[in-house]
Coordinates of C-alpha atoms in Angstrom, one line a residue:
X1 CA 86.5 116.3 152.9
X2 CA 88.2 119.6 152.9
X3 CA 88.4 121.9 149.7
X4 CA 91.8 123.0 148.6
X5 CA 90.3 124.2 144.9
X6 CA 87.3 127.0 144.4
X7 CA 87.2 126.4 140.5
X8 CA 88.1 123.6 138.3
X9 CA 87.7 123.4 134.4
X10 CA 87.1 119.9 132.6
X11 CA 88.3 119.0 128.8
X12 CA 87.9 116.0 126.5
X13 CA 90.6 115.6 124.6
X14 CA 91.6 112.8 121.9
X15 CA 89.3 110.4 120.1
X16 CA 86.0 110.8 121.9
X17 CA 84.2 107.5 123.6
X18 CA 80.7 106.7 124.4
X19 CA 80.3 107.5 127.9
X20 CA 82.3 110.5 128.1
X21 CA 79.1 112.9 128.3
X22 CA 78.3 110.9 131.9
X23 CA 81.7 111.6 133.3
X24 CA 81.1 115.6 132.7
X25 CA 78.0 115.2 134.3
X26 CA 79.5 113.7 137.0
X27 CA 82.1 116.3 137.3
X28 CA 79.9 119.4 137.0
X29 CA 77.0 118.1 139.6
X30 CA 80.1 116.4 142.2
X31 CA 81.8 120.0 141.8
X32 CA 78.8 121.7 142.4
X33 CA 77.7 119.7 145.3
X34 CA 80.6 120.6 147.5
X35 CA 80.4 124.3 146.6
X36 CA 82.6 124.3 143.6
X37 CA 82.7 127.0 140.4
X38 CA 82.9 124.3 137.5
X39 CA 84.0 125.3 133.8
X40 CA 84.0 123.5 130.1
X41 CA 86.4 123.9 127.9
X42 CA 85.7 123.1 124.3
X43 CA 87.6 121.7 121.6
X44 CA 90.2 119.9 124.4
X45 CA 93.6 121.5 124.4
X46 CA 93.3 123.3 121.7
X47 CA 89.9 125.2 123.0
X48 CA 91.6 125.4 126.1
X49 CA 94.6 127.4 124.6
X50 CA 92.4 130.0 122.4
X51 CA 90.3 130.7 125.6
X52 CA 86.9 128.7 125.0
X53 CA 85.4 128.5 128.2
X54 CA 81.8 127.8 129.4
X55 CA 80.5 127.9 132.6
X56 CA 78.6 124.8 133.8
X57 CA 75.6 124.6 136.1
X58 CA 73.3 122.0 137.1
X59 CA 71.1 122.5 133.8
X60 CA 74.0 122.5 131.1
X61 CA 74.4 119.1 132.0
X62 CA 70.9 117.7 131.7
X63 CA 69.9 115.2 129.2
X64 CA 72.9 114.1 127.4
X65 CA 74.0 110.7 130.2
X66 CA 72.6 108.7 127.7
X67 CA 74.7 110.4 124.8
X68 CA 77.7 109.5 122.9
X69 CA 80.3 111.1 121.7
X70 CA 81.2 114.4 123.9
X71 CA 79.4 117.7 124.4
X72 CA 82.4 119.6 124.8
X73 CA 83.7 118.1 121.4
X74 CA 87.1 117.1 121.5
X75 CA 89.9 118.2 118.6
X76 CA 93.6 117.0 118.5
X77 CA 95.7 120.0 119.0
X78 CA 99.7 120.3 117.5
X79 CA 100.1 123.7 119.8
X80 CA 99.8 121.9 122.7
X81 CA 102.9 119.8 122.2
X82 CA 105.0 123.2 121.8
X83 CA 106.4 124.7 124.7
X84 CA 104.6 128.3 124.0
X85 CA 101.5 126.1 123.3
X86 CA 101.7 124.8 127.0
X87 CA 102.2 128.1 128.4
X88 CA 99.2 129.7 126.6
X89 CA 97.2 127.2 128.2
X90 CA 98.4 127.2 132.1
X91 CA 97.7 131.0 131.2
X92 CA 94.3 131.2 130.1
X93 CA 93.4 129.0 133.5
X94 CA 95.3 131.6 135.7
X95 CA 93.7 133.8 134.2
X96 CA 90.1 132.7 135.0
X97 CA 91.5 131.9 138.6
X98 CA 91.1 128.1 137.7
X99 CA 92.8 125.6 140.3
X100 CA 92.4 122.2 138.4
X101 CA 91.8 120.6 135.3
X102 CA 90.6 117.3 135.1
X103 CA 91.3 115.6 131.7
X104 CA 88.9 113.0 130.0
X105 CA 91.2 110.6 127.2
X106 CA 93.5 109.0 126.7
X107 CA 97.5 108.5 128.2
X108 CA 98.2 111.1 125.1
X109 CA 95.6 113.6 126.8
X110 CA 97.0 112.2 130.2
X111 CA 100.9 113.5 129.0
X112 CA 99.4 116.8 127.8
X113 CA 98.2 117.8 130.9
X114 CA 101.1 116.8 132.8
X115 CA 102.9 119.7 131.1
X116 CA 100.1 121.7 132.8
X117 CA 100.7 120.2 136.6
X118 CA 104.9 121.6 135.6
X119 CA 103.4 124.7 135.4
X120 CA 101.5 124.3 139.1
X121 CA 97.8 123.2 137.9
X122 CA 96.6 120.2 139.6
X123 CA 95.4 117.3 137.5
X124 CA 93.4 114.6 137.5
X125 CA 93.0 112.2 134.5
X126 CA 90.0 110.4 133.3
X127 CA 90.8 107.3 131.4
X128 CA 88.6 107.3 128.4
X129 CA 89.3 105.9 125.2
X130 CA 87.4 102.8 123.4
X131 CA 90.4 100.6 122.9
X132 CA 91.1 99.9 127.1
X133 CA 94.4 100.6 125.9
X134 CA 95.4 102.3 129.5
X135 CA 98.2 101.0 132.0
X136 CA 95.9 101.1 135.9
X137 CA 92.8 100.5 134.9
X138 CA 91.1 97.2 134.0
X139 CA 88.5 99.5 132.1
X140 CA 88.6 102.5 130.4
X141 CA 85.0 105.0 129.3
X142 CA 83.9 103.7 126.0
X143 CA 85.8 100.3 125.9
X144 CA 82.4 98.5 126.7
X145 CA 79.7 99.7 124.3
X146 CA 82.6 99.9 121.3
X147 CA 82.7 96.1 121.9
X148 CA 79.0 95.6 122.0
X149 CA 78.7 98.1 118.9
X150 CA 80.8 95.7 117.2
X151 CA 78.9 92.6 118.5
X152 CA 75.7 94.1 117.1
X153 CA 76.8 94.5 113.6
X154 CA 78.6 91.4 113.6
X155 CA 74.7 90.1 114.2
X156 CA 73.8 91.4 111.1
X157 CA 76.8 90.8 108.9
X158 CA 75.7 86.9 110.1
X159 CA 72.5 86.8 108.5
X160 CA 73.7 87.9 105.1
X161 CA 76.7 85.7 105.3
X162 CA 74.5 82.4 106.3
X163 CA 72.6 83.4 103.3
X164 CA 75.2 83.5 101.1
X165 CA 78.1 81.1 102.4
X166 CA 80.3 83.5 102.5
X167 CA 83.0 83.7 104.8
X168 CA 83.4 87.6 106.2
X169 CA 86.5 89.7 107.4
X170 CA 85.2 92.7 110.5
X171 CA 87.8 94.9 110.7
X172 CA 87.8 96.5 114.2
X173 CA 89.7 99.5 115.5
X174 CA 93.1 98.9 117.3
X175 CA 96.2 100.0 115.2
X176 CA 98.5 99.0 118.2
X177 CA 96.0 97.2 120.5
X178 CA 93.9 94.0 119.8
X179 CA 90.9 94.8 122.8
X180 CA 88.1 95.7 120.9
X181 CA 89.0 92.6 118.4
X182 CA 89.8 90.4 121.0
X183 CA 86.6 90.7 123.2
X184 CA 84.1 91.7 120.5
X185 CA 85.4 88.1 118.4
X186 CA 84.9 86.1 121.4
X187 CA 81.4 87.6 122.1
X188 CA 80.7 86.9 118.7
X189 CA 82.0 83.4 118.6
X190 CA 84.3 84.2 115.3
X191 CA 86.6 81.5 113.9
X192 CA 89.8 83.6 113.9
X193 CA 90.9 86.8 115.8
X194 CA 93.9 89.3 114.3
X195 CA 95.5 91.5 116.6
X196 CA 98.5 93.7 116.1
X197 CA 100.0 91.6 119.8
X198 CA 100.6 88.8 117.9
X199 CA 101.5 87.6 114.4
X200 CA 98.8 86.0 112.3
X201 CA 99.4 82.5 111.3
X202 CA 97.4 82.1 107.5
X203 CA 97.7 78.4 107.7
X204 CA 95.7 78.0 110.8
X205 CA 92.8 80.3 109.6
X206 CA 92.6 78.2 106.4
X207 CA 92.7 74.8 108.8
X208 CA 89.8 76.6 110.5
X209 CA 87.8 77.4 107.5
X210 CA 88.1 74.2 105.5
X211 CA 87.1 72.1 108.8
X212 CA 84.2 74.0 109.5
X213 CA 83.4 73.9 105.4
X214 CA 84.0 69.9 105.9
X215 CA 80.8 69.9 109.0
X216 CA 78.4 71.7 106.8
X217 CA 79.1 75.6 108.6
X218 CA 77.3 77.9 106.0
X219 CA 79.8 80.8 107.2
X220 CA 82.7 82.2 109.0
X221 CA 83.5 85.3 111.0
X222 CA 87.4 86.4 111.3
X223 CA 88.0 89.6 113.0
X224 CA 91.0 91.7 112.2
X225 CA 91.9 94.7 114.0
X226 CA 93.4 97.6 111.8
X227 CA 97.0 97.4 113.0
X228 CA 97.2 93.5 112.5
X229 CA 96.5 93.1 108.7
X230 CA 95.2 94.6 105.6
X231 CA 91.3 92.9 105.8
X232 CA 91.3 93.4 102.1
X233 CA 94.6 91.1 101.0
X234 CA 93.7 88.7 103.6
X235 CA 90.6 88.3 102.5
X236 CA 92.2 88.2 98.8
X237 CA 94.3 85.0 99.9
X238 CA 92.2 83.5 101.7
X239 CA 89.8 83.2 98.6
X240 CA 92.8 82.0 96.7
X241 CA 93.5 79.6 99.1
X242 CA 90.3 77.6 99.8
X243 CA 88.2 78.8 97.1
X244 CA 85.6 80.1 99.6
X245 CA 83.8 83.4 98.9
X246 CA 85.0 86.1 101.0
X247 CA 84.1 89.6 102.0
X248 CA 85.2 92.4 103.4
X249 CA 83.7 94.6 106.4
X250 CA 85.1 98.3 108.0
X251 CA 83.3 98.9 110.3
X252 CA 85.4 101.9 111.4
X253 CA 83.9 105.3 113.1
X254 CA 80.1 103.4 113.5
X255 CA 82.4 101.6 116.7
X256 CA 82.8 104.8 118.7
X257 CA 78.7 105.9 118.0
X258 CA 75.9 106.0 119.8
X259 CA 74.6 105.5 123.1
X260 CA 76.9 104.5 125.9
X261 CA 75.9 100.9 127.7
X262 CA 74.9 101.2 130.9
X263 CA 78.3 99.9 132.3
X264 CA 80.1 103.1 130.4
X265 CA 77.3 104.9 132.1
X266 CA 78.2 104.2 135.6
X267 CA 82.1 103.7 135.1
X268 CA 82.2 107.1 134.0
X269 CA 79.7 108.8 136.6
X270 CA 82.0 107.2 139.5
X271 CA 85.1 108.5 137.6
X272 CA 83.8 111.8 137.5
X273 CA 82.7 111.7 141.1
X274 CA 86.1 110.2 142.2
X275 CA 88.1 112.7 140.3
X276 CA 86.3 115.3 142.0
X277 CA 87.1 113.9 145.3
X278 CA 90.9 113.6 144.6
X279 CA 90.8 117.6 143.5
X280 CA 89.0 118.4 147.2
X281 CA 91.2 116.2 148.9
X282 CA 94.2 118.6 147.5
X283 CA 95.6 115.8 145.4
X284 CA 97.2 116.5 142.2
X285 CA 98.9 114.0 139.4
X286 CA 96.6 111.2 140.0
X287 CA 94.1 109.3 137.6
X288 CA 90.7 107.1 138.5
X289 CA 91.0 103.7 137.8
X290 CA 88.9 101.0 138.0
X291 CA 90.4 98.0 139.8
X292 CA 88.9 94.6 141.0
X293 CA 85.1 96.5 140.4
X294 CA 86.0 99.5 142.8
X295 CA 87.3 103.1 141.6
X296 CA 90.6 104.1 143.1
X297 CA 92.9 107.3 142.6
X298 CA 95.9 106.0 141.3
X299 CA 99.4 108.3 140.1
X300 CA 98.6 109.5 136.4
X301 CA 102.4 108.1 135.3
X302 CA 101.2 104.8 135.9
X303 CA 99.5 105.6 132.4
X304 CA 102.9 105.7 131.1
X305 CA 104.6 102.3 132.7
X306 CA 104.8 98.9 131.3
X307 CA 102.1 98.2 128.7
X308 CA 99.0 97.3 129.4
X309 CA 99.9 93.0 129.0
X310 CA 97.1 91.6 126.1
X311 CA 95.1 88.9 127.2
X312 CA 96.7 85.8 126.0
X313 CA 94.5 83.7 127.8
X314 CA 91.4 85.1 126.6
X315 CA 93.3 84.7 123.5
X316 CA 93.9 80.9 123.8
X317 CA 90.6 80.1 124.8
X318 CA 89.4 81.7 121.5
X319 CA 91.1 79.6 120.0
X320 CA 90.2 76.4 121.4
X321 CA 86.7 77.1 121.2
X322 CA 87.0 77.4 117.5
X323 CA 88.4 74.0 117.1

């Protein structure tokens, strides 16, 4: 492996996601191990334009694997979609005789630092972002334990909704993508699943409810993802429609919380690694990707292609399994 980069910086940027603390980790101790100077940056973009640097060693890293959220914090940042924003930031890493930046977020974080590479930094992005929203990669940091998160709660929204008869609306994150819905419904064996890919049809969610009322069921699950439907007026006709009792669950930022599952874990340990690797093999413009279970480098404007394609047949089994 030969080193073309002496220092490199890190930054999460965007909404943060469990399992983003493990790819720093990975990152600082990879960058170390082959003799590299490795720097924080706090707050994302915005820290990284006002200069908020820390240096990392082997101990700032210790204990926080098993953490959520992100250590260096994250913010959203307006500057950095301004020209002069951009140039304040490739500046403050000149200055500091930084080579490379690797980026942990989403395709949003991915396009902000592409400004950077324009300006002769060289990039590497982390996907990591709870929705798996991301063109290249079948998984994205935090995708995992949002959905099990979900499936959790869901367990306990059951109980009180046996107990009561009730039929229960989860609404889920995803204004524009139906994942976290989609996998977290299925895992929780739910009788209908919204997502913002594909329009709701209100008859068949009443077929569903009145022929599981007709077998004695004692309650129902629906999940609706943000972007597909207000939970609150579906909920509303539904009620008005069958007569059943319905509430209504958000289970909003408590999806993006605590500890990161062990598959977030080690996803975002071999990203960090990899993205290390790409950096000392002088690559630049390049994202990790998991593919068919192995971690690959992949060009970060695949992030920006076709969109990711929804699972329709995940989506059809769903379905038919809640005949």
């Amino acid at each position: 492996m030969t080193n073309t980069v002496r220092k490199i910086a890190v930054l999460t940027s965007g909404g943060d996601a469990p399992g983003m603390n493990a790819a720093i980790r990975a990152v600082v101790r990879k960058g170390i191990y082959h003799g590299l100077e490795v720097f924080g940056i706090r707050k994302g973009y915005e820290g990284l334009i006002h200069g908020e640097f820390i240096t990392m060693h082997l101990g700032a890293v210790a204990d926080i694997i098993h953490r959520g959220g992100t250590m260096l914090m994250t913010a959203r940042s307006q500057e950095m979609l301004t020209p002069e924003g951009q140039k304040n930031a490739a500046a403050q890493l000149r200055y500091r005789g930084i080579d490379a930046l690797i980026v942990i977020g989403g395709d949003g974080s991915f396009r902000g630092a592409q400004t950077l590479s324009a300006q002769g930094i060289a990039i590497v992005g982390i996907p990591g972002t709870i929705d798996n929203d991301i063109t290249g990669t079948d998984l994205t940091i935090g995708f995992d334990t949002a959905v099990n998160n979900v499936v959790q709660a869901v367990s306990k929204i059951r109980d009180t909704a046996t107990s009561h008869d009730r039929t229960f609306l989860v609404e889920v994150m995803g204004r524009d993508c139906g994942n976290i819905a989609l996998q977290s419904g299925v895992a929780c064996g739910a009788e209908s699943i919204l997502v913002p890919e594909i329009e709701p049809d209100l008859d068949d969610i009443v077929a569903k409810l009145e022929r599981g009322h007709q077998r004695g069921k004692h309650h129902s699950i629906i999940m609706v993802a943000e972007g597909a439907t207000s939970a609150w007026n579906l909920g509303e006709e539904l009620r008005q429609r069958t007569g059943f009792e319905t509430r209504v669950t958000i289970l909003g930022h408590i999806q993006r919380g605590g500890n990161p599952s062990a598959l977030d874990v080690v996803l975002a340990s071999q990203m960090g690694g990899k993205a290390v690797e790409i950096l000392c093999a002088g690559e630049t413009d390049r994202m990790t990707a998991y593919v068919n279970q192995e971690i690959r480098s992949l060009p970060l404007e695949v992030a920006y292609g076709e969109r990711k394609p929804f699972n329709k047949v995940l989506y059809d089994l769903a379905n038919q399994l809640a005949i």
